Coordinates of C-alpha atoms and ligand atoms in Angstrom, one line a residue:
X926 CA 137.5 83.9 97.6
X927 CA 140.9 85.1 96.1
X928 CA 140.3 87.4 93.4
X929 CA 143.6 87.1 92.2
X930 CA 144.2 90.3 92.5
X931 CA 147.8 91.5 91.3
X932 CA 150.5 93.0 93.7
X933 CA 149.6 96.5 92.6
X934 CA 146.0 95.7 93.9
X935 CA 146.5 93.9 97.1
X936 CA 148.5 96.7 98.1
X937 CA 145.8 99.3 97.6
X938 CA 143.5 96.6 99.2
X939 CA 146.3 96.5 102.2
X940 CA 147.0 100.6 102.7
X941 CA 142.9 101.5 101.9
X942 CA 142.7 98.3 104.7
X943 CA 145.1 99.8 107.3
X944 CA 143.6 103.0 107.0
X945 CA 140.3 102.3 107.5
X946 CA 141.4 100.2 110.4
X947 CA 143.8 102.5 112.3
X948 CA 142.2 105.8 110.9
X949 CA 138.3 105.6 110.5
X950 CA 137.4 102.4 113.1
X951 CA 138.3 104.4 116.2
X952 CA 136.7 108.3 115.3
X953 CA 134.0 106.3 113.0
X954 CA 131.5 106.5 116.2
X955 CA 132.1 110.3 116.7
X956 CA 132.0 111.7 113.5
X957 CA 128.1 110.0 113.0
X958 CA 127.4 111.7 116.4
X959 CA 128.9 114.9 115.5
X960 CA 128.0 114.8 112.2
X961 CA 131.6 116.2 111.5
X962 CA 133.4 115.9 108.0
X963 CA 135.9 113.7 108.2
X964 CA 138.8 116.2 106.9
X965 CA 141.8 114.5 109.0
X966 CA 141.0 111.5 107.2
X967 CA 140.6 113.0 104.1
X968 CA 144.4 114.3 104.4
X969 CA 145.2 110.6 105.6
X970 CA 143.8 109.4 102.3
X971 CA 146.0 112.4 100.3
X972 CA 149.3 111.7 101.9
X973 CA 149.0 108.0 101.1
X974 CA 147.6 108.5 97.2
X975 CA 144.7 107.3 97.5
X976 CA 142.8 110.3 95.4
X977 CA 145.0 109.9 92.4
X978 CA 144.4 106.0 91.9
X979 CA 141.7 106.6 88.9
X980 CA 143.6 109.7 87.4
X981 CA 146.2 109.4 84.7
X982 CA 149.8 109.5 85.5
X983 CA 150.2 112.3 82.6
X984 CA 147.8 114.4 85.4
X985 CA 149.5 113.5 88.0
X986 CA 147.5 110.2 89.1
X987 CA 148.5 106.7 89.7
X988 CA 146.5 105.7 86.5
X989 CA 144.9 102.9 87.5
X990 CA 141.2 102.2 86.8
X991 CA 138.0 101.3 87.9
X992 CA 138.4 97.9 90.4
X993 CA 141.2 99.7 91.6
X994 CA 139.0 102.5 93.1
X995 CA 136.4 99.8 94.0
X996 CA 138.5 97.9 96.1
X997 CA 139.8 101.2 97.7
X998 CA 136.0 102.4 98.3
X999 CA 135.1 98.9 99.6
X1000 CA 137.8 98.8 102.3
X1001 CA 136.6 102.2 103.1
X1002 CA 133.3 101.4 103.2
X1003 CA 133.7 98.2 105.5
X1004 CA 134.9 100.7 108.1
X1005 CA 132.5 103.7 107.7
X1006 CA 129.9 104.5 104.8
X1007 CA 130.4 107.9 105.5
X1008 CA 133.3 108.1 105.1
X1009 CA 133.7 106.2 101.6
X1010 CA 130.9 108.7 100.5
X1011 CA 132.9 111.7 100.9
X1012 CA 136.1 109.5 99.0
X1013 CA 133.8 107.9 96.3
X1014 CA 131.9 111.3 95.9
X1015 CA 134.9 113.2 94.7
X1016 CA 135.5 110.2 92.2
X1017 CA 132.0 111.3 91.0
X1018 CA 132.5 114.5 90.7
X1019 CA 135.9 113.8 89.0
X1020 CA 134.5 111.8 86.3
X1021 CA 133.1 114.5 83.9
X1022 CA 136.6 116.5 83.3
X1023 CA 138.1 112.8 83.2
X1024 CA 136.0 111.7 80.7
X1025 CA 135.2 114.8 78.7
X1026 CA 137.3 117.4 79.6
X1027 CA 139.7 119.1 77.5
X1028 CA 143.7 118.5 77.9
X1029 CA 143.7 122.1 79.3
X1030 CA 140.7 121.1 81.7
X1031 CA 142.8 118.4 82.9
X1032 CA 145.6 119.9 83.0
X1033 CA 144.0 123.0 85.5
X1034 CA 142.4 120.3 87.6
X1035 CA 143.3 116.8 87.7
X1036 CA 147.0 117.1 89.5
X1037 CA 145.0 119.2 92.8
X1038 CA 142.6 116.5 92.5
X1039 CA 144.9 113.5 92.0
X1040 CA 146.5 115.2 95.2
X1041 CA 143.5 115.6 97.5
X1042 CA 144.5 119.4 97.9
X1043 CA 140.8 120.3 96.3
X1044 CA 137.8 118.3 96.9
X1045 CA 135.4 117.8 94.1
X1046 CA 131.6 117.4 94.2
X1047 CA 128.8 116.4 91.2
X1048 CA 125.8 118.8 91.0
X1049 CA 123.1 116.9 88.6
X1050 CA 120.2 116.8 91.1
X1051 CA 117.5 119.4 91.7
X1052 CA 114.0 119.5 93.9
X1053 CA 112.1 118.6 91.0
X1054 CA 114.7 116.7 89.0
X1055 CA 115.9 114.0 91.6
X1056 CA 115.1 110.3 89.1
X1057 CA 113.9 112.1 86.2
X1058 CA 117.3 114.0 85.5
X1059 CA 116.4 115.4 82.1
X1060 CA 113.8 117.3 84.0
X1061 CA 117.0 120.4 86.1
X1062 CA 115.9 124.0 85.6
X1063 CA 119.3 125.5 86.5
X1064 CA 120.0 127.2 83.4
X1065 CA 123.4 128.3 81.7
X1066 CA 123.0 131.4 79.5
X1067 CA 125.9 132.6 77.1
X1068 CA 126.9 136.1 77.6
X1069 CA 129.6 137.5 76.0
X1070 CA 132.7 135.4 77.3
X1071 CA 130.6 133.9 80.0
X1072 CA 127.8 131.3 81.1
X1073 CA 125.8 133.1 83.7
X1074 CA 124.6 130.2 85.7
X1075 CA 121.1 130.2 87.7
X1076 CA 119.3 127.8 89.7
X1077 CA 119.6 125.6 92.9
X1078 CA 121.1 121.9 92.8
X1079 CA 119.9 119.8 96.0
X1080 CA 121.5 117.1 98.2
X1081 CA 124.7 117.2 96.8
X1082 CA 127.8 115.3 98.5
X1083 CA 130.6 117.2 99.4
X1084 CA 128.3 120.4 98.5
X1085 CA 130.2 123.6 101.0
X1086 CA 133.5 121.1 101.7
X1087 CA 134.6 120.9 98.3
X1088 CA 136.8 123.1 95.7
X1089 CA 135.4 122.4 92.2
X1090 CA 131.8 121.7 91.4
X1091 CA 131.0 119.7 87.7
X1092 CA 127.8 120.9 87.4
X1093 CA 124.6 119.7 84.5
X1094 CA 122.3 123.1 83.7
X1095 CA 120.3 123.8 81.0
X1096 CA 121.7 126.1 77.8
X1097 CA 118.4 125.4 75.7
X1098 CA 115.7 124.5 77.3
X1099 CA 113.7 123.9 73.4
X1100 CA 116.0 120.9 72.7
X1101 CA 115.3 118.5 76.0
X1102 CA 117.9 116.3 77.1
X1103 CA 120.0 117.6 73.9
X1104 CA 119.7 121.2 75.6
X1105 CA 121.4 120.8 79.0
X1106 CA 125.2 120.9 79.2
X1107 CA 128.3 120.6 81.9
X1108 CA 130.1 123.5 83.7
X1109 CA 133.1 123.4 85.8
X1110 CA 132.2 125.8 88.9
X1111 CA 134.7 127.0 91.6
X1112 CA 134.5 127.3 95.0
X1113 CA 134.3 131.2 95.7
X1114 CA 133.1 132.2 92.1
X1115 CA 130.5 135.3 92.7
X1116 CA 127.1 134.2 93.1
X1117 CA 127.7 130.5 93.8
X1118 CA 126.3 129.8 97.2
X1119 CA 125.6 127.1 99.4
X1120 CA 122.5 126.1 101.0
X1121 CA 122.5 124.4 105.2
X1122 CA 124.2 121.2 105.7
X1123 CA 121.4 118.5 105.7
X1124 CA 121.1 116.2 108.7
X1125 CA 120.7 112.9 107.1
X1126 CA 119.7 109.5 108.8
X1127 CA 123.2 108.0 108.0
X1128 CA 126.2 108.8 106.3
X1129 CA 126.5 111.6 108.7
X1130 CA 130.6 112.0 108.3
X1131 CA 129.2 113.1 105.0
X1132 CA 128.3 116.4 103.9
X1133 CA 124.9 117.2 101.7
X1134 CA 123.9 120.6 101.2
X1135 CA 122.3 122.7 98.5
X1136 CA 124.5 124.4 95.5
X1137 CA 122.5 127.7 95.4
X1138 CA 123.9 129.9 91.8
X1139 CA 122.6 133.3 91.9
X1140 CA 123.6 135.0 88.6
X1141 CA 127.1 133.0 89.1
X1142 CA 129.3 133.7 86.2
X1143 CA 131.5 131.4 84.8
X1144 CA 134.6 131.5 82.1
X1145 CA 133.1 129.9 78.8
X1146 CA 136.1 127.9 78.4
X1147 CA 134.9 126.0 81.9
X1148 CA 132.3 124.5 80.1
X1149 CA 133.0 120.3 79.4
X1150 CA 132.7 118.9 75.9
X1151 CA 130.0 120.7 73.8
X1152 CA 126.8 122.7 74.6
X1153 CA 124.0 120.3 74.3
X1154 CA 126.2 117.4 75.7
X1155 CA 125.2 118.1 79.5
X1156 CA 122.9 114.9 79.9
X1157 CA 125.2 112.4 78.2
X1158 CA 128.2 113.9 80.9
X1159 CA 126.0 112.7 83.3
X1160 CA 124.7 109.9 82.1
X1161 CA 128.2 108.7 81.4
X1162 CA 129.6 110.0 84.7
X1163 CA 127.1 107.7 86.4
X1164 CA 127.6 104.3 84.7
X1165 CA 131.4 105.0 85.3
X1166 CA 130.6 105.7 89.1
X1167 CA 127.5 103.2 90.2
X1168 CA 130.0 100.2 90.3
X1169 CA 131.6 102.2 93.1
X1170 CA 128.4 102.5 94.8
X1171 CA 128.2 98.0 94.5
X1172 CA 131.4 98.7 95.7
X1173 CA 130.4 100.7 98.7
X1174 CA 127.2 97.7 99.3
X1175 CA 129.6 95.3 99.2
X1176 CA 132.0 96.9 102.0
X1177 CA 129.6 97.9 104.2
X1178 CA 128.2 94.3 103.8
X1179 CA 131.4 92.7 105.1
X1180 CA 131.8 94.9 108.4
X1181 CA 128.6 94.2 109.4
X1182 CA 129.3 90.5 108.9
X1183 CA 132.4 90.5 110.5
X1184 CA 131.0 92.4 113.3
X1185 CA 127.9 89.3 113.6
X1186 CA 130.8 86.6 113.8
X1187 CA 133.0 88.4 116.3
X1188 CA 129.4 89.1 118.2
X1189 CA 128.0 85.2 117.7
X1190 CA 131.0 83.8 118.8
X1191 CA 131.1 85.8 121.7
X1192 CA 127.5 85.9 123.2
X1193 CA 126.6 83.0 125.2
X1194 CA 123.0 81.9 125.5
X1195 CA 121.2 78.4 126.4
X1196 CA 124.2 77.6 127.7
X1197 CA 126.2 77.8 124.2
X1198 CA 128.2 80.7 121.9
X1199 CA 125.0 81.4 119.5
X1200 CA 127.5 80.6 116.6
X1201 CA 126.6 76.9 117.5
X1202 CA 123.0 77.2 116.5
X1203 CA 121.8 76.2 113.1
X1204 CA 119.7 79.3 113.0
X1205 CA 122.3 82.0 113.7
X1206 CA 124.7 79.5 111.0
X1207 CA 122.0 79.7 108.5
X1208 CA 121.7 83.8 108.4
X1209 CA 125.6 84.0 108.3
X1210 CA 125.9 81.9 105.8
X1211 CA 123.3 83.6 103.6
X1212 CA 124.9 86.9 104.2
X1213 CA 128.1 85.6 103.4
X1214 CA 126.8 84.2 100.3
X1215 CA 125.7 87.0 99.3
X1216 CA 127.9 89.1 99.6
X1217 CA 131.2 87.3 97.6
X1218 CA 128.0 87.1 94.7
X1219 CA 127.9 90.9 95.2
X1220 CA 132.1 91.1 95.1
X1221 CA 132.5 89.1 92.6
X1222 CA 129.7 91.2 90.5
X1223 CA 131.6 94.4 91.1
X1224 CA 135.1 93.3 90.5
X1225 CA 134.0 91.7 86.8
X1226 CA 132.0 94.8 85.8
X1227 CA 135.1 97.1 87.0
X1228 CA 137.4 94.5 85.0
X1229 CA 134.6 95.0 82.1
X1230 CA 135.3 98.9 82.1
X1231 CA 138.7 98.6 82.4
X1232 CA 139.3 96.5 79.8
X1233 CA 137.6 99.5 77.5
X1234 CA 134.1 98.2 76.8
X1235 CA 132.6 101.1 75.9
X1236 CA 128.5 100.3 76.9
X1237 CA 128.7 100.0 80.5
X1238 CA 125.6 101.1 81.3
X1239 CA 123.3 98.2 82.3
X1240 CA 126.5 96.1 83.8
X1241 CA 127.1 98.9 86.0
X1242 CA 123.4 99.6 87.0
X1243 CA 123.1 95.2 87.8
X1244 CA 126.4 96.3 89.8
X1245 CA 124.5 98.9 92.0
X1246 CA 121.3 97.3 92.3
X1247 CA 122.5 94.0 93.5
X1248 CA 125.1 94.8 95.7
X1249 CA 123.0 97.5 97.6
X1250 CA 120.5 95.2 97.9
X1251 CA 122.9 92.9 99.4
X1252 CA 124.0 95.6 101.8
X1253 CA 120.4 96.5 103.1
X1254 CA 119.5 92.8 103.8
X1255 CA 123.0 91.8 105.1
X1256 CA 123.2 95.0 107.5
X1257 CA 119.3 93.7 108.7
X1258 CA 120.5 90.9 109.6
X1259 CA 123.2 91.5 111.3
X1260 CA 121.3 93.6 113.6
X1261 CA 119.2 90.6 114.1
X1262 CA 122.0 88.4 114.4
X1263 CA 123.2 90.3 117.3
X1264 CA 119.5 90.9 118.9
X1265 CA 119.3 94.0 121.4
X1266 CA 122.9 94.5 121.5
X1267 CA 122.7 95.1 117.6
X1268 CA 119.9 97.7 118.0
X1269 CA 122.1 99.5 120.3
X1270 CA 124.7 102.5 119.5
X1271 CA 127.3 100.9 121.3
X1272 CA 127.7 98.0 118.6
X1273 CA 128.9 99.4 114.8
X1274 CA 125.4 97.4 112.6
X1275 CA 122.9 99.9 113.9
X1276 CA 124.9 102.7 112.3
X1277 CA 125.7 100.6 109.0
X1278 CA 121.6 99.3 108.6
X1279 CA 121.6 103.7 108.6
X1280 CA 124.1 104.2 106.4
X1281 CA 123.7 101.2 103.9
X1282 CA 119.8 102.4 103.2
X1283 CA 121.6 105.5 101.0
X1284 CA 122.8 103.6 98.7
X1285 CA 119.4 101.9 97.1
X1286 CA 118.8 105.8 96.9
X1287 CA 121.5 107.9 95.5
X1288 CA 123.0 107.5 92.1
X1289 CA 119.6 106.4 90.8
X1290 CA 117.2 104.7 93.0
X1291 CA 117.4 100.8 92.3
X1292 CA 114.1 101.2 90.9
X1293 CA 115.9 103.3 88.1
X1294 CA 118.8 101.0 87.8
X1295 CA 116.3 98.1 87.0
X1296 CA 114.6 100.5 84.2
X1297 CA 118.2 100.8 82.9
X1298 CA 118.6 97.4 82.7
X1299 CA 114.9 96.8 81.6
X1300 CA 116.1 99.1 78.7
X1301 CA 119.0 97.9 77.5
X1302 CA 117.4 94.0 77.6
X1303 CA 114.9 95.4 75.1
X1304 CA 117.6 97.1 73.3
X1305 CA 119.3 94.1 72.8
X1306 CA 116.1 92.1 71.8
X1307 CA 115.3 94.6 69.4
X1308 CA 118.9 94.2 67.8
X1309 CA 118.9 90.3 67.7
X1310 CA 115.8 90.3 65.8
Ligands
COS1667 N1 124.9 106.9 78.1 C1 124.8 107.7 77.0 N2 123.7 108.2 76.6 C2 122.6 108.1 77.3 C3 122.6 107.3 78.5 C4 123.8 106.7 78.8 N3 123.9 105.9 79.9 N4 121.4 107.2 79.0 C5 120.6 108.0 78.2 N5 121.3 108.5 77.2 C6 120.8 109.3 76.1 C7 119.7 108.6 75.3 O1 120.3 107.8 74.3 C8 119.0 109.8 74.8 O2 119.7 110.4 73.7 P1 118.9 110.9 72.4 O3 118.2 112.2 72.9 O4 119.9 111.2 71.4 O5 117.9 109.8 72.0 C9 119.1 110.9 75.9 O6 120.2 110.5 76.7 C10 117.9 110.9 76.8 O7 117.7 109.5 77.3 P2 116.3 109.0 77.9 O8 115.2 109.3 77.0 O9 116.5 107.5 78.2 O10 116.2 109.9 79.2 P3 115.1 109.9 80.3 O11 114.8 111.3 80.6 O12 114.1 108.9 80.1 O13 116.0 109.4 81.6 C11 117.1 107.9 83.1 C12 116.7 108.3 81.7 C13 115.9 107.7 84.0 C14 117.9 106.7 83.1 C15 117.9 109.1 83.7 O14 117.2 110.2 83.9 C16 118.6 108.7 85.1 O15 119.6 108.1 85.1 N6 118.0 109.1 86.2 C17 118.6 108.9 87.5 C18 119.5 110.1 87.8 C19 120.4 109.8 88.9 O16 121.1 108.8 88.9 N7 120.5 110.7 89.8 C20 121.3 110.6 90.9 C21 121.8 111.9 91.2 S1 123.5 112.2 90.8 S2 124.3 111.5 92.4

């Protein structure tokens, strides 16, 4: 379907397109096996601007907005899941000093991040806080000029690669959700550790490892909008960041379809390419249903944020939760599509049916995004009565 999509857009589709063609495609294979971190890509992606898209041209960025990232992280993400995680990760972690930060904030951090010279990674989650996020112990205690930080975040992308950590711990642990606020953490600050990498069932150009803060001081003047605002950085972070996640379903949706065609067209059986029978037709055809449902989703909530609507949050959770969905079925069946041969490591769909079960799981489980929907429907009830 054409999207009508402007020229600015098409040509982000077009470079994010070529480079996950000419770039990830051929080392996509290795870096799963090696579990390596994709840093030559990573440059690929600086050199070509790809990191600045979402960030201001006052900071240095391209200053576009939300569908502009999706459509780079879907293009991405048709090519590896890995690899988009690592790119869409550092959006993440981005999105508190974007949204909150101060103008010196920015200024410090944005242009090295707009420039892919730092890495940035998003530490909310903890062992015991994973869906219920208002529940982190990593505390923040004011001494003097400083926020002496404690605790251990968990599973968190990018965690050891990147340069500047937005991190959620608690400053008063009497007020609840209203007691936790956001830090800005460096890379190499005294008593900021990091846990073993994590070997993970996909997404294994990705990195995941624990952010381990051992009396880890930090420069009041890193914390991001006001103490006591921790929760609604985060909350706010994620709505601005799940429709890159639908965006993530929907790529890795398309290059297992594409790989089921190319596969069906080629593999003869009965006599016949398998494309020819009604029951191979049928699945494509539901997968490819599906998925311009799931684009077309994704690109009207990212139009919706960028257009300033200011409650995102249950467009962006429908985004999440039904283009993941559409990932996990459309990646299943493309294995089945393609039988044996799809089961096997030599074919791409095994290793995107891995990597496309993540993303019902990280930025708040689906079963969370369908509370956050549940909640705003009552919300609205309430408000129409
Ligand atoms: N935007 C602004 N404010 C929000 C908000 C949002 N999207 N969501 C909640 N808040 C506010 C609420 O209005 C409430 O404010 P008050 O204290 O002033 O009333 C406060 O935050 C607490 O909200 P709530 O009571 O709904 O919090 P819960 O502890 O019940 O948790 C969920 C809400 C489950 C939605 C939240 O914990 C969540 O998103 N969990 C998933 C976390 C996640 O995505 N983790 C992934 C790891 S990061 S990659």
């Amino acid at each position: 379907m054409d999207y009508f999509l402007t020229e600015e857009q098409t040509m982000i589709r077009d470079l994010a397109r070529q480079i996950a063609e000419e770039k990830v495609v051929p080392v996509r294979e290795e870096l799963d096996e090696r579990e390596e971190f994709p840093w030559e890509i990573m440059k690929v992606l600086a050199r070509s601007d790809l990191f600045g898209l979402f960030i201001p041209e006052e900071y240095g960025g391209l200053g576009k907005g939300s569908l502009e990232l999706c459509i780079a992280v879907e293009e991405l993400s048709r090519a590896c899941l890995g690899v988009s995680t690592t790119y869409a990760a550092n959006a993440l972690g981005t999105f508190p000093v974007l949204l909150f930060g101060s103008d010196e904030q920015k200024k410090k951090y944005l242009p090295d991040i707009a420039a892919g010279k730092r890495l940035v990674a998003f530490g909310l989650t903890e062992a015991n806080a994973g869906s219920d996020a208002g529940g982190i112990q990593t505390t923040a205690r004011l001494e003097g000029n400083e926020y002496v930080l404690n605790g251990t975040k968990q599973w968190i992308t990018n965690g050891g690669e990147a340069e500047i950590y937005t991190i959620i711990a608690i400053t008063d642990r009497s007020k609840g959700a209203r007691g936790a606020s956001a830090f800005i953490v460096e890379k190499g600050t005294l008593g900021f550790n990091f846990g073993k990498k994590e070997k993970k069932m996909g997404i294994r150009a990705s990195a995941t490892r624990e952010l381990i803060f051992d009396n880890c001081r930090v420069p009041k003047e890193n914390m991001i909008a006001k103490e006591g605002m921790g929760f609604i950085v985060a909350m706010k972070t994620l709505d601005n960041s799940r429709t890159g996640v639908g965006a993530q379903g929907v790529g890795v949706a398309q290059g297992a379809l594409d790989e089921a065609i190319k596969f069906a067209r080629e593999r003869h059986q009965f006599g016949h390419p398998i494309i020819s029978f009604q029951a191979i037709q049928h699945m494509l055809a539901d997968m490819a249903t599906q998925i311009e449902a799931a684009r077309s989703l994704v690109y009207s909530v990212a139009r919706y944020i960028d257009n300033g609507a200011k409650d995102i949050s249950k467009e962006s959770a429908m985004a999440k939760v039904f283009a993941t969905d559409v990932a996990m079925r459309v990646t299943i069946d493309a294995v089945q599509v393609m039988g044996g041969s799809g089961y096997m490591r030599e074919y791409p769909v095994e290793k995107m049916m891995r990597d496309a079960k993540i993303l019902q799981i990280y930025e708040g489980t689906n079963q969370i995004q369908r509370n956050v929907i549940g909640q705003a429907l009552i919300k609205e009830a309430a408000k129409r009565k």
